[in-house]
Amino acid sequence: MLINTVILLLRDGLPIVLMWSLLLLTTNNYVAHTKTKVNQQNFRQNIQPIDIDPIKEESQRYYWLITAIFISIILTSILVFCLATISQFFEGKGIELLFSFIFISVYFSIVFHLFCVIKKTSQHWVFASAMLSFTLLICVNASNFSLYFTQFWSQSLLPALLIGLILGTGICISIAILLYFSLRLIPKYYQNFSIYLLLLFFGCGQLNQAIDLLLQIDVLPSYPSLWDSSFLVNENKELGYFLMALLGYEATPSLLHVVIYGGALLLPISCFFTYQKFTTYQQIGKLNENA
Amino acid sequence: MIEILKRSLLFTLLTTLFIFDYAFAQRPEFILKIKDHLFYPAEIEIPANQKVKLIIYNEDQTPEQFDSFDLNREKVIFAGKKSTIFIGPLPQGQYHFFGEFHPNSARGVVIVKNIPAPSKNMTNQSFHGGD
């Protein structure tokens, strides 16, 4: 029971804490960049900076996280209550259709969040997209674990369940902290790009989850596996769990997995480089006009 | 721009029609029951290289999660309810599955063999004389 609880918590909790780390990095970098830009503008225009209470400033930075956790607790409770009914919709395919829709939404909200952060749009869009993607992910993963947890709550297995919960939570948080500070150690020049790329990989991993669910209910066609890399990294082992949570690793991916994952990864990247080129040409054009 | 939008819309419509046509195709059905945290039958034989429909009935008072790393399938079946998952097409071999909420007791295996493809509406109860 204890080990089973730890394994289930790793499976469902690890994606949540990894996303938490990545979103904290993107939002903090965004806020730091915006603050530097404002200070520079104030310095050039000889404007005295306004003193803001540092605690208030910090709380504004994390309000999206607190709001996301609060909303997801409510939504998860509602979802757990309704899951048994939803499971019977569409001839027993209700849960898969709902969860795959949520996973696809997580991917698109991550892409939108990256777009807002890179383009340096309004702070509200950055935090709103972070909040949306985080809330949706918590709803799906937490509901899965809650089903298991609530089942054994009233039985004599509760002590083992609680110990497993504490152990699993500790492991997940440790991994998230390691990831956060490892990414912070990357040299500044490459740091932002690495974080954005890793978050995009994470989003594509959520898309993989949606594909698996849709394959399960025969909405998408099945193809044979292209390769079997379980001899390198087994999905059942600790590294497999970690890579599955972070990158959507599949030991035996089919053609569908590879095509959709590759497209979901390359399309935003190519849009990013096209946008960079476009803004560079625009700036060159403006300079030529001024000259 | 409008031309690109029209073509994208047409492509999406055709893809959706293809997916729905594919999704409603008939598949051979096999029945699995969960009772007292055990799978009945514990071994299921299915034909190789064919997609099949697995209908799982949970006769227990608590939910169970059908999980299989070999088949890459995971589904919660609520107490007193039934659920459907599709597996395959698979090459010959053995593919293990288990109940994630009771992994020590709920265990089973799907045995994929080169047996003649059953008729589309045949179930394992008539095809293999199961429980």
JSON list of C-alpha atoms in Angstrom, two decimals, chain A residues 15 19 23 98-114 129-141 199-200 202-207 209-210:
[
{"chain": "A", "resi": 15, "resn": "PRO", "atom": "CA", "xyz": [4.02, 16.56, -13.85]},
{"chain": "A", "resi": 19, "resn": "MET", "atom": "CA", "xyz": [5.27, 22.46, -14.47]},
{"chain": "A", "resi": 23, "resn": "LEU", "atom": "CA", "xyz": [6.27, 28.33, -14.90]},
{"chain": "A", "resi": 98, "resn": "LEU", "atom": "CA", "xyz": [-12.73, 15.02, -21.41]},
{"chain": "A", "resi": 99, "resn": "PHE", "atom": "CA", "xyz": [-9.13, 14.42, -20.31]},
{"chain": "A", "resi": 100, "resn": "SER", "atom": "CA", "xyz": [-7.73, 14.47, -23.84]},
{"chain": "A", "resi": 101, "resn": "PHE", "atom": "CA", "xyz": [-9.49, 17.82, -24.38]},
{"chain": "A", "resi": 102, "resn": "ILE", "atom": "CA", "xyz": [-7.90, 19.12, -21.17]},
{"chain": "A", "resi": 103, "resn": "PHE", "atom": "CA", "xyz": [-4.41, 17.88, -22.15]},
{"chain": "A", "resi": 104, "resn": "ILE", "atom": "CA", "xyz": [-4.71, 19.52, -25.57]},
{"chain": "A", "resi": 105, "resn": "SER", "atom": "CA", "xyz": [-5.83, 22.73, -23.85]},
{"chain": "A", "resi": 106, "resn": "VAL", "atom": "CA", "xyz": [-2.78, 22.56, -21.56]},
{"chain": "A", "resi": 107, "resn": "TYR", "atom": "CA", "xyz": [-0.52, 22.35, -24.62]},
{"chain": "A", "resi": 108, "resn": "PHE", "atom": "CA", "xyz": [-2.13, 25.35, -26.32]},
{"chain": "A", "resi": 109, "resn": "SER", "atom": "CA", "xyz": [-2.13, 27.42, -23.14]},
{"chain": "A", "resi": 110, "resn": "ILE", "atom": "CA", "xyz": [1.59, 26.66, -22.68]},
{"chain": "A", "resi": 111, "resn": "VAL", "atom": "CA", "xyz": [2.28, 27.77, -26.26]},
{"chain": "A", "resi": 112, "resn": "PHE", "atom": "CA", "xyz": [0.25, 30.94, -25.66]},
{"chain": "A", "resi": 113, "resn": "HIS", "atom": "CA", "xyz": [2.12, 31.56, -22.40]},
{"chain": "A", "resi": 114, "resn": "LEU", "atom": "CA", "xyz": [5.46, 31.22, -24.19]},
{"chain": "A", "resi": 129, "resn": "SER", "atom": "CA", "xyz": [-1.96, 31.80, -19.32]},
{"chain": "A", "resi": 130, "resn": "ALA", "atom": "CA", "xyz": [0.31, 30.36, -16.61]},
{"chain": "A", "resi": 131, "resn": "MET", "atom": "CA", "xyz": [-2.66, 30.10, -14.25]},
{"chain": "A", "resi": 132, "resn": "LEU", "atom": "CA", "xyz": [-4.87, 28.43, -16.87]},
{"chain": "A", "resi": 133, "resn": "SER", "atom": "CA", "xyz": [-2.36, 25.76, -17.90]},
{"chain": "A", "resi": 134, "resn": "PHE", "atom": "CA", "xyz": [-1.41, 25.00, -14.29]},
{"chain": "A", "resi": 135, "resn": "THR", "atom": "CA", "xyz": [-5.05, 24.76, -13.15]},
{"chain": "A", "resi": 136, "resn": "LEU", "atom": "CA", "xyz": [-6.00, 22.40, -15.97]},
{"chain": "A", "resi": 137, "resn": "LEU", "atom": "CA", "xyz": [-3.05, 20.10, -15.32]},
{"chain": "A", "resi": 138, "resn": "ILE", "atom": "CA", "xyz": [-3.73, 19.92, -11.59]},
{"chain": "A", "resi": 139, "resn": "CYS", "atom": "CA", "xyz": [-7.41, 19.08, -12.24]},
{"chain": "A", "resi": 140, "resn": "VAL", "atom": "CA", "xyz": [-6.58, 16.05, -14.38]},
{"chain": "A", "resi": 141, "resn": "ASN", "atom": "CA", "xyz": [-3.71, 14.63, -12.35]},
{"chain": "A", "resi": 199, "resn": "LEU", "atom": "CA", "xyz": [8.45, 24.04, -21.22]},
{"chain": "A", "resi": 200, "resn": "LEU", "atom": "CA", "xyz": [7.52, 23.43, -24.85]},
{"chain": "A", "resi": 202, "resn": "PHE", "atom": "CA", "xyz": [6.62, 19.50, -21.47]},
{"chain": "A", "resi": 203, "resn": "GLY", "atom": "CA", "xyz": [3.59, 20.78, -23.40]},
{"chain": "A", "resi": 204, "resn": "CYS", "atom": "CA", "xyz": [4.24, 18.26, -26.18]},
{"chain": "A", "resi": 205, "resn": "GLY", "atom": "CA", "xyz": [4.39, 15.56, -23.50]},
{"chain": "A", "resi": 206, "resn": "GLN", "atom": "CA", "xyz": [0.86, 16.50, -22.46]},
{"chain": "A", "resi": 207, "resn": "LEU", "atom": "CA", "xyz": [-0.20, 16.18, -26.08]},
{"chain": "A", "resi": 209, "resn": "GLN", "atom": "CA", "xyz": [-1.05, 11.86, -23.09]},
{"chain": "A", "resi": 210, "resn": "ALA", "atom": "CA", "xyz": [-4.03, 13.05, -25.12]}
]
